[in-house]
Structures are given as structure tokens and as C-alpha cells.
Coordinates of C-alpha atoms and ligand atoms in Angstrom, one line a residue:
M1 CA 133.4 92.0 134.4
K2 CA 136.2 94.4 134.7
T3 CA 136.4 96.4 138.0
S4 CA 138.1 99.8 138.5
L5 CA 140.7 98.3 140.8
Q6 CA 144.2 98.1 139.3
L7 CA 147.0 96.0 141.0
Y8 CA 150.5 95.2 139.9
D9 CA 150.6 91.7 138.5
T10 CA 153.9 90.0 139.3
R11 CA 153.6 87.6 136.3
L12 CA 152.5 90.1 133.8
R13 CA 155.0 92.7 135.2
K14 CA 152.5 95.5 134.9
K15 CA 149.4 96.9 136.5
A16 CA 146.2 95.1 135.5
F17 CA 142.5 95.7 136.1
I18 CA 141.0 93.1 138.4
S19 CA 138.0 91.3 137.0
A20 CA 135.2 89.0 138.1
S21 CA 135.4 86.4 135.4
N22 CA 132.1 84.8 136.4
E23 CA 130.4 88.3 136.2
T24 CA 129.1 88.0 139.8
E25 CA 132.0 88.1 142.2
V26 CA 135.8 88.6 142.3
R27 CA 137.2 85.2 143.4
I28 CA 140.2 85.8 145.6
Y29 CA 142.7 83.3 147.1
C30 CA 145.2 84.4 149.7
C31 CA 147.8 82.0 151.0
G32 CA 147.2 81.7 154.7
P33 CA 149.3 81.1 157.8
T34 CA 151.1 77.9 158.8
V35 CA 149.8 77.6 162.3
Y36 CA 152.8 76.5 164.4
R37 CA 153.5 79.9 165.9
N38 CA 151.9 83.4 166.2
A39 CA 151.8 85.5 163.1
H40 CA 154.2 88.4 163.5
V41 CA 153.2 91.9 162.3
G42 CA 155.2 91.4 159.1
N43 CA 152.9 88.4 158.2
L44 CA 149.9 90.5 159.1
R45 CA 150.9 93.2 156.7
T46 CA 150.5 90.7 153.9
F47 CA 147.1 89.6 155.2
L48 CA 146.0 93.2 155.1
L49 CA 146.2 93.0 151.3
S50 CA 143.1 90.9 150.9
D51 CA 141.2 93.2 153.3
L52 CA 142.0 96.3 151.4
V53 CA 141.0 94.7 148.1
I54 CA 137.7 93.6 149.5
R55 CA 136.9 96.9 151.1
I56 CA 137.6 98.7 147.8
L57 CA 135.6 96.3 145.7
H58 CA 132.7 96.5 148.2
A59 CA 132.8 100.3 148.1
R60 CA 132.2 100.0 144.4
G61 CA 129.4 97.5 144.9
V62 CA 131.4 94.6 143.6
N63 CA 130.9 91.2 145.4
T64 CA 133.9 89.1 146.4
K65 CA 134.6 85.6 147.6
L66 CA 137.8 85.2 149.6
V67 CA 139.3 81.9 150.5
Q68 CA 142.3 81.6 152.8
N69 CA 143.9 78.2 153.7
I70 CA 145.1 77.3 157.1
T71 CA 148.2 75.2 156.8
D72 CA 148.2 72.7 159.7
V73 CA 150.2 70.0 157.9
G74 CA 152.8 69.5 155.2
H75 CA 154.7 72.8 155.5
M76 CA 158.3 71.7 155.9
S77 CA 160.8 74.0 157.6
E78 CA 163.6 75.5 155.6
D79 CA 167.3 75.5 156.3
V80 CA 168.6 78.8 155.3
G81 CA 172.3 79.2 154.5
D82 CA 174.1 81.5 152.0
D83 CA 171.3 82.1 149.6
L84 CA 170.1 78.5 149.6
V85 CA 166.7 77.6 150.9
Q86 CA 166.5 73.9 151.3
E87 CA 163.3 72.3 152.5
S88 CA 164.1 69.8 155.3
S89 CA 162.0 66.8 156.1
E90 CA 160.7 68.4 159.3
D91 CA 157.1 69.4 159.4
K92 CA 156.7 72.8 161.1
V93 CA 153.6 71.9 163.0
L94 CA 155.0 68.5 164.1
A95 CA 158.3 70.1 165.1
Q96 CA 156.5 72.6 167.3
A97 CA 154.3 69.9 168.8
E98 CA 157.4 68.0 169.7
S99 CA 159.1 70.9 171.3
E100 CA 156.0 71.7 173.4
N101 CA 155.4 68.0 174.0
R102 CA 151.7 68.3 172.8
D103 CA 149.3 66.9 170.2
P104 CA 150.1 68.6 166.8
F105 CA 146.4 69.3 166.2
A106 CA 146.0 71.0 169.5
I107 CA 149.0 73.2 168.6
A108 CA 147.5 74.0 165.2
R109 CA 144.1 74.9 166.6
E110 CA 145.6 77.1 169.3
Y111 CA 147.7 79.1 166.8
E112 CA 144.8 79.2 164.3
Q113 CA 142.6 80.8 167.0
G114 CA 145.4 83.3 167.8
Y115 CA 145.6 84.1 164.1
H116 CA 141.9 85.0 163.9
Q117 CA 142.3 87.2 167.0
D118 CA 145.1 89.1 165.4
L119 CA 143.0 89.6 162.3
R120 CA 140.2 91.0 164.4
S121 CA 142.6 93.3 166.2
L122 CA 143.6 94.8 162.9
N123 CA 140.0 95.0 161.5
I124 CA 141.0 92.6 158.7
S125 CA 137.9 91.3 156.9
V126 CA 136.9 87.7 157.6
A127 CA 137.3 85.3 154.6
D128 CA 134.3 83.4 153.3
N129 CA 136.2 80.2 153.9
Y130 CA 139.2 79.1 156.0
P131 CA 139.8 75.5 154.8
R132 CA 142.3 73.5 156.9
A133 CA 144.8 71.4 155.0
S134 CA 144.2 68.5 157.3
E135 CA 140.5 68.5 156.4
C136 CA 141.0 68.7 152.7
I137 CA 143.2 65.6 152.2
D138 CA 140.6 64.1 149.8
L139 CA 140.6 67.3 147.6
M140 CA 144.4 67.1 147.3
Q141 CA 144.4 63.3 146.6
N142 CA 141.8 63.9 143.9
L143 CA 144.0 66.6 142.3
I144 CA 147.1 64.4 142.5
E145 CA 145.1 61.5 140.8
Q146 CA 144.1 63.9 138.0
L147 CA 147.8 65.0 137.6
I148 CA 148.9 61.4 137.4
E149 CA 146.2 60.6 134.8
K150 CA 147.3 63.5 132.7
G151 CA 150.9 62.3 132.8
K152 CA 152.0 65.3 134.9
A153 CA 152.9 63.4 138.0
Y154 CA 154.5 60.1 138.9
Q155 CA 155.4 58.0 141.9
G156 CA 159.1 58.0 142.5
G157 CA 161.3 55.1 143.7
D158 CA 160.9 56.3 147.3
G159 CA 157.0 56.0 147.2
T160 CA 156.6 59.8 147.1
V161 CA 154.4 61.2 144.2
Y162 CA 156.2 64.0 142.4
F163 CA 155.1 66.7 139.9
D164 CA 157.0 66.2 136.6
A165 CA 158.3 69.8 136.3
Q166 CA 159.5 69.3 132.7
T167 CA 155.9 68.8 131.5
F168 CA 155.1 72.4 132.4
S169 CA 156.8 74.6 129.8
T170 CA 156.0 78.0 131.2
Y171 CA 157.4 77.3 134.6
G172 CA 159.1 80.4 136.0
E173 CA 156.8 83.1 134.6
I174 CA 156.0 84.5 138.0
S175 CA 159.5 84.6 139.6
G176 CA 161.7 84.4 136.6
N177 CA 163.2 81.2 137.9
R178 CA 163.2 79.1 134.7
L179 CA 163.7 75.3 135.0
D180 CA 166.8 75.3 132.9
Q181 CA 168.5 77.8 135.2
L182 CA 167.9 75.9 138.3
K183 CA 170.7 73.8 139.6
P184 CA 170.2 70.5 141.4
G185 CA 169.8 70.7 145.1
H186 CA 169.2 74.5 144.9
R187 CA 166.0 75.7 146.6
F188 CA 164.1 72.5 146.2
D189 CA 162.3 69.9 148.2
Y190 CA 165.0 67.4 149.3
H191 CA 168.3 66.7 147.7
D192 CA 168.4 64.8 144.4
D193 CA 168.6 61.2 145.6
G194 CA 167.6 59.3 142.5
A195 CA 163.9 59.0 143.4
K196 CA 162.9 61.8 141.1
K197 CA 163.1 62.0 137.3
F198 CA 164.4 65.5 137.4
H199 CA 166.0 67.5 140.3
A200 CA 163.4 70.3 140.1
D201 CA 160.4 67.9 140.5
W202 CA 158.6 68.5 143.8
A203 CA 156.6 66.3 146.1
L204 CA 152.8 66.2 145.9
W205 CA 152.3 63.3 148.2
K206 CA 155.1 62.4 150.6
S207 CA 155.5 58.8 151.7
A208 CA 155.2 58.6 155.5
G209 CA 158.5 56.9 156.0
G210 CA 158.9 56.7 159.8
R211 CA 156.4 59.4 160.5
T212 CA 153.3 58.3 162.5
Q213 CA 151.4 61.5 163.2
M214 CA 149.4 63.6 160.7
V215 CA 149.5 60.8 158.1
W216 CA 146.7 59.5 155.9
P217 CA 146.1 56.5 153.7
S218 CA 146.2 57.1 149.9
P219 CA 146.3 55.2 146.6
W220 CA 150.1 55.7 146.9
G221 CA 150.5 54.4 150.4
I222 CA 150.4 56.1 153.8
G223 CA 151.7 59.6 153.7
F224 CA 150.9 63.3 153.8
P225 CA 150.5 66.1 151.3
G226 CA 153.2 68.5 150.1
W227 CA 152.6 72.2 150.9
H228 CA 152.2 73.4 147.3
I229 CA 149.4 71.0 146.3
E230 CA 147.3 72.3 149.2
C231 CA 146.8 75.7 147.7
S232 CA 146.0 74.3 144.2
A233 CA 143.4 71.9 145.7
M234 CA 141.7 74.5 147.9
S235 CA 141.7 77.4 145.5
L236 CA 140.2 75.3 142.7
A237 CA 137.7 73.5 145.0
F238 CA 136.5 76.5 147.0
L239 CA 136.5 79.0 144.1
D240 CA 134.8 76.8 141.5
G241 CA 137.9 76.1 139.3
H242 CA 139.2 79.6 138.7
V243 CA 141.0 82.3 140.7
D244 CA 140.6 85.9 139.6
L245 CA 143.1 87.3 142.1
H246 CA 145.8 85.4 144.0
L247 CA 147.5 87.2 146.8
G248 CA 150.5 86.4 149.0
G249 CA 153.8 87.6 150.3
M250 CA 156.8 88.2 148.1
D251 CA 158.7 85.2 149.5
L252 CA 155.9 82.9 148.2
R253 CA 156.6 83.7 144.5
F254 CA 159.1 80.9 144.3
P255 CA 158.9 78.0 144.6
H256 CA 155.4 78.0 146.2
H257 CA 153.4 80.0 143.6
E258 CA 155.4 78.7 140.6
N259 CA 154.6 75.1 141.7
E260 CA 151.0 76.0 142.5
R261 CA 150.6 77.6 139.0
A262 CA 152.1 74.5 137.3
Q263 CA 149.8 72.1 139.3
S264 CA 146.6 74.2 138.8
N265 CA 147.1 75.0 135.1
S266 CA 147.9 71.4 134.4
V267 CA 144.6 70.3 135.8
V268 CA 142.3 73.0 134.4
E269 CA 144.4 73.2 131.1
E270 CA 144.4 77.0 131.0
E271 CA 145.6 79.9 133.3
A272 CA 143.9 79.0 136.6
V273 CA 144.8 82.4 138.1
D274 CA 144.2 85.7 136.2
N275 CA 146.3 88.0 138.5
W276 CA 149.1 87.2 140.9
V277 CA 149.8 90.0 143.4
H278 CA 152.5 90.1 146.0
G279 CA 153.2 92.2 149.1
E280 CA 156.7 93.2 150.0
H281 CA 158.6 92.3 153.2
L282 CA 158.5 94.3 156.3
L283 CA 161.6 95.3 158.1
F284 CA 161.6 96.2 161.8
E285 CA 164.0 98.9 162.9
G286 CA 166.1 98.2 159.8
R287 CA 166.2 94.4 159.9
K288 CA 164.1 91.6 158.5
M289 CA 161.8 90.4 161.2
S290 CA 162.7 86.8 162.1
K291 CA 163.0 84.5 165.0
S292 CA 166.8 84.2 164.4
T293 CA 167.4 87.9 164.7
G294 CA 165.2 88.1 167.8
N295 CA 163.2 91.1 166.6
V296 CA 159.8 89.4 166.1
V297 CA 156.9 91.7 167.0
L298 CA 153.4 90.4 167.7
V299 CA 150.1 92.2 167.8
R300 CA 150.0 91.4 171.5
D301 CA 153.4 93.2 172.0
V302 CA 151.8 96.4 170.7
A303 CA 148.7 96.0 172.9
A304 CA 151.0 95.3 175.9
K305 CA 152.5 98.7 175.5
N306 CA 149.0 100.2 175.7
L307 CA 149.0 101.1 172.0
D308 CA 146.0 100.6 169.9
P309 CA 146.7 97.6 167.5
L310 CA 145.1 99.7 164.8
S311 CA 148.2 101.9 165.0
L312 CA 149.9 99.1 163.2
R313 CA 147.3 99.3 160.5
L314 CA 147.8 103.0 160.1
C315 CA 151.6 102.4 159.8
F316 CA 151.0 99.9 157.0
L317 CA 148.6 102.2 155.2
E318 CA 151.3 104.9 155.3
N319 CA 153.5 102.7 153.1
R320 CA 152.7 101.2 149.7
Y321 CA 152.3 97.4 149.8
R322 CA 155.0 97.0 147.2
S323 CA 157.6 98.9 149.1
Q324 CA 159.8 97.3 151.7
M325 CA 158.7 99.3 154.7
D326 CA 160.8 99.8 157.8
L327 CA 158.5 99.7 160.9
T328 CA 159.7 101.2 164.1
W329 CA 158.3 101.6 167.6
E330 CA 158.5 105.3 167.1
A331 CA 156.2 105.1 164.1
I332 CA 153.7 102.9 165.9
V333 CA 153.6 105.3 168.8
A334 CA 153.1 108.3 166.4
A335 CA 150.3 106.4 164.6
N336 CA 148.6 105.7 168.0
T337 CA 148.7 109.4 168.8
T338 CA 147.2 110.3 165.3
I339 CA 144.4 107.8 165.6
H340 CA 143.4 109.1 169.0
R341 CA 143.5 112.7 167.8
W342 CA 141.3 111.8 164.9
R343 CA 138.8 110.0 167.1
E344 CA 138.6 113.0 169.4
K345 CA 138.1 115.4 166.5
M346 CA 135.4 113.1 165.0
H347 CA 133.5 113.5 168.2
S348 CA 133.8 117.2 168.3
W349 CA 133.1 117.6 164.5
E350 CA 129.9 115.5 164.4
N351 CA 127.3 118.2 165.0
D352 CA 129.3 121.3 164.1
G353 CA 128.1 123.3 161.1
E354 CA 126.3 122.4 157.8
L355 CA 126.8 119.2 155.9
D356 CA 128.1 119.7 152.4
E357 CA 127.0 116.5 150.6
G358 CA 128.9 117.5 147.4
A359 CA 132.2 117.8 149.2
V360 CA 131.6 114.5 150.9
A361 CA 131.0 112.7 147.6
A362 CA 134.0 114.5 145.9
E363 CA 136.5 113.7 148.7
T364 CA 135.3 110.1 149.1
E365 CA 135.9 109.7 145.4
I366 CA 139.5 111.2 145.6
I367 CA 140.3 108.7 148.4
L368 CA 138.7 105.7 146.7
S369 CA 140.4 106.5 143.4
A370 CA 143.8 106.7 145.1
V371 CA 143.5 103.2 146.7
E372 CA 142.1 101.8 143.4
D373 CA 145.3 102.8 141.7
D374 CA 147.5 99.9 143.0
L375 CA 146.5 100.5 146.6
D376 CA 147.9 103.9 147.0
T377 CA 147.0 104.0 150.6
L378 CA 149.7 106.6 151.3
K379 CA 148.0 109.1 149.1
A380 CA 144.6 108.4 150.8
I381 CA 146.2 109.0 154.3
Q382 CA 147.8 112.2 153.0
R383 CA 144.4 113.4 151.8
I384 CA 142.9 112.6 155.2
R385 CA 145.7 114.6 156.9
F386 CA 145.1 117.5 154.5
L387 CA 141.4 117.5 155.2
E388 CA 141.9 117.4 159.0
R389 CA 143.6 120.9 158.7
E390 CA 141.4 122.3 155.9
T391 CA 139.5 125.3 157.1
T392 CA 137.1 125.8 154.1
I393 CA 135.2 122.6 154.9
S394 CA 132.7 122.4 157.8
P395 CA 133.5 120.1 160.7
K396 CA 130.3 118.2 160.1
T397 CA 131.4 117.6 156.5
K398 CA 134.8 116.4 157.6
H399 CA 133.1 114.0 160.0
Q400 CA 131.2 112.4 157.1
I401 CA 134.2 112.2 154.9
F402 CA 136.2 110.5 157.6
I403 CA 133.4 108.0 158.1
R404 CA 133.3 107.2 154.4
A405 CA 137.1 107.0 154.2
D406 CA 137.2 104.7 157.2
L407 CA 135.2 102.1 155.3
I408 CA 138.5 101.6 153.4
L409 CA 141.0 102.6 156.1
G410 CA 139.4 100.5 158.9
L411 CA 140.8 102.6 161.7
D412 CA 137.6 102.8 163.8
L413 CA 137.7 106.6 163.5
D414 CA 134.2 106.9 164.7
R415 CA 135.0 104.9 167.9
R416 CA 133.9 106.8 171.0
I417 CA 137.0 107.2 173.2
S418 CA 135.2 106.1 176.3
R419 CA 133.5 103.2 174.6
D420 CA 135.7 100.5 176.0
L421 CA 135.1 101.6 179.6
T422 CA 131.3 101.2 179.4
L423 CA 131.3 97.5 178.2
P424 CA 130.2 95.2 181.1
P425 CA 133.2 93.0 182.0
E426 CA 131.3 89.8 181.4
A427 CA 130.3 91.1 177.9
E428 CA 133.9 91.3 176.7
R429 CA 134.4 87.6 177.3
L430 CA 131.1 86.7 175.6
L431 CA 131.9 88.9 172.6
E432 CA 135.2 87.0 172.3
E433 CA 133.5 83.7 172.5
R434 CA 130.9 84.7 169.9
Q435 CA 133.6 85.7 167.5
I436 CA 135.2 82.3 167.8
A437 CA 131.8 80.6 167.4
R438 CA 131.1 82.6 164.2
L439 CA 134.5 81.7 162.8
S440 CA 134.0 78.1 163.4
K441 CA 130.5 78.5 161.8
D442 CA 128.9 77.4 165.1
F443 CA 125.8 79.5 164.4
H444 CA 123.7 77.9 167.1
N445 CA 126.2 78.9 169.9
S446 CA 126.7 82.2 168.3
D447 CA 122.9 83.0 168.5
L448 CA 122.8 81.8 172.1
L449 CA 125.7 84.2 173.0
R450 CA 124.0 87.0 171.2
D451 CA 121.0 86.5 173.4
R452 CA 123.1 86.4 176.6
L453 CA 124.8 89.7 175.5
L454 CA 121.4 91.3 174.9
E455 CA 120.5 90.4 178.5
L456 CA 123.5 92.4 179.6
G457 CA 122.3 95.3 177.5
V458 CA 124.7 94.8 174.6
V459 CA 123.3 94.6 171.0
V460 CA 125.5 92.7 168.5
K461 CA 125.4 93.0 164.8
D462 CA 127.3 91.1 162.2
T463 CA 129.0 93.1 159.4
Q464 CA 131.4 92.3 156.6
T465 CA 134.3 93.0 158.8
G466 CA 133.1 91.1 161.8
Q467 CA 130.7 91.7 164.7
V468 CA 130.1 95.2 166.0
W469 CA 128.3 96.1 169.2
E470 CA 126.3 98.8 170.9
I471 CA 125.2 99.4 174.4
L472 CA 121.5 99.9 174.9
D473 CA 120.6 103.2 176.6
Ligands
ZN501 ZN1 149.7 79.0 149.1

């Protein structure tokens, strides 16, 4: 079933219509966070991609299923020098646990919770599933067994199981990095030390060596999974063997997505992913956001300046996802002003004049068509700005158009300015607790919290984008 949403496919190098191959729902996989630190706003820009896709498809009545992995084990840190990216043998989560002198799983859970809070702050739709790597070890081992049986993987002299890259003839279609162009030791897991058949082979199951934490027994000895196999295992298991749309940041094209494609295709013996779509990097005040340059900005930094976190969302929407945008504090402050102005106007427009249903339908279609064309959110925002000033449309009609547009934009344009002030203080904490309960699928606790909130006069409803609340009169 072809949808009317078109996105630029990195592998096909052209725009493609997104389809629901099983005729019922578009199956989406989006590479998730490695939970050893807080996601910065550049990471969150990538995670906004799946949200926009879901909102657009839902607006057209198309069902979706979104899976996003939580990497809590197996993601090795990189040494970046010149243009070389070399995976070192240090696990990101374990390294952080060591530096904080804490249990690695405690670290992972803490940052995972922070990640969900950030998503909520930006009104990013909740995925249907957030499988954790550490809880899907059996799925990964099963996939590795299949790859070995099919002659696509082997155990090296060092005990580690490697993918046999030369068995996958179309390696490089996503990024253009063909195997024959790759030099030994360049951008790969470990240096070539004789354990592998070919320098570009990558680890599926790493032998524990001296490592004692976050290791599991396996048919190939005690060890832990490689990062790339995680996404193959989870996407195929949670999306019934096929991915209609695979999302992720530009930096994941190679080697992560090339390796994932090789693994998944080798198991299902066809293209496991129909469309690969990538979001561009974010610059902050002209530089790449990174820990080493010291210009990392978190959602909480925006909130700490008394700016609505959704100002970030508006900034992102004012740039196409495939353009390398340069975010500045000035732009965030300007977006904050715009959002507040729109909310105030919405309030004053609500009951002013006659409602023109025809105009509402026509304008909603203009906005939806814009975003359906490779997420032209900039065009949608420009239309909103134009409508704000338009004098031939009644305020009441504008109010309705903004409400419809906000189903895609997700800027809470209908939020009452004074709403936050009227929430009982205790209720705020309970709402937070309930969000967390829902995310961890603790429905019993979530129902108890709903009842306690009702006692405080707060009615909670669950929607596609999370819980919303109202205060009883
Ligand atoms: Zn991934």
C-alpha cells in the first residue's frame, strides 16, 4: 500500500513514496540513543524525524508501528583523528559507569529515563516499542547462529564471531563505501590482527576477554554483542521480518547501516529495508555540537533559560531535515517569542467571527501536502506565518487551521498561557511518575496514578503523542 508521503532515500538516491508492505501499517525502525549520557539537541533533531513521519501518516489515516532501540551495551567509543574513525575496545556505557563509579545498568536506566523526558519536552511521539539491547541478547544470538549456518559469519582466532563482509556483494549501496575501496584499519572495528579473514569483517559477538560486566554466555563463549547486530535483530524481530522505513542520523550511514543491511539481508535473503532515510547534522553557532568543542546544548539548558523547549522544535521545523542547520541561541529565543505570540492569538481568535470550513480544509491540505513532500516543514511554517497576517480569513477560521496544522507541527499552539499555573503542585510530580510508568508498560501503576490525579481534580487522557491533562472545573 503506497502512501502519499515521499522521502529522500539515501540508498536509491532519489525521493521515494513510503509504503506499508503488509497493507496494514508502515513499519518504521529508528536507531535509538546509546544511554551513557544525555542526548543533546542535535541528537533530538534526528529523533524528530520519526515523529514527523508518524504525524503525517496518521493525518492521512495510515497506521504505523515504530520501534526504537535503546543501546545499553555493545556501543564502542570511537577514536577520532584526521578523518579516521576507529572503534576502540571501550564500551561507552561501561566507560561512563567507571568514571561515575556506578553500576553500568544504573547509568543506562538513568540516561534512558532522561531520554524519554527529552522526547516528551519536544512532543515527540512515543514509539510502540523501546527494546533494550541488554534484554534482546537471545534475539541477537539467534541471528548470529543463522548467519553462521548460512556461511555469512565465522568465529575468528580470537573467539570473536565476525560477519564475512565479502559474502555480501552489494555492500556500500547506502554510503558509497564499497569493500574494495576500504583500506585495512580504516574506519573499522579493531585493527587487523589476523583474527579476521578480511580487514573489513566486523564483530557480531565479541569475546569477553578480560571484561566481567555486561557479558553473557553464548555458543561461542562468554562475551557481548556488537553494536550493528543489535539493530538487525531488533528491527526484524519487532517488525515481523521487514522494515518499510529505516531512519537515523547521517553519521550512521557507514559503517552502522551498511553493516546492518548486510546482516539483515543475508538472513531474510531479500532487501530487509525498503527505504533508508537520514537526517543531517546540526551545527550550533557555526560548529558541530560535540563534547570536545564544549558546545553541547541539552533540552534542560533551554528550559533553564526560561525558554519553552518547543522553541527548539520550531527551530528544527524551520529547516529541512536534509540541510545542515545552524542553531543559535538567538534563533531559539526568537522561536520562543513566536510560539507565545501564536498561543496568545489562538486564544483571542477562538470565538471571533464565522468559521469557514472550506478554508480550513484547503489550508490544512496545503500544509499537509508540503510536509508530505520530503518533509518540507519550512514551507508549512511559512504558510502558518502567512495565515497569521492574512486579513481575508476570519480569526475563528485561523484558529481552526492552526489547530489542524498543530497536529503535524506539535507546538501546543492551543495551550492556554496560564495553564501551567493552575496545575496543583502535587499533580505535576504525579503526571511525571505516570509518564514513566506508561513508558515502562507498568499499566497497573499508571492506572493508580490516574486515579490519584483525578482526586486532585486533574483528568488524564492518553493520546498518540503521550498523556494530556485537563483541570476539572
Ligand atoms: Zn541502529
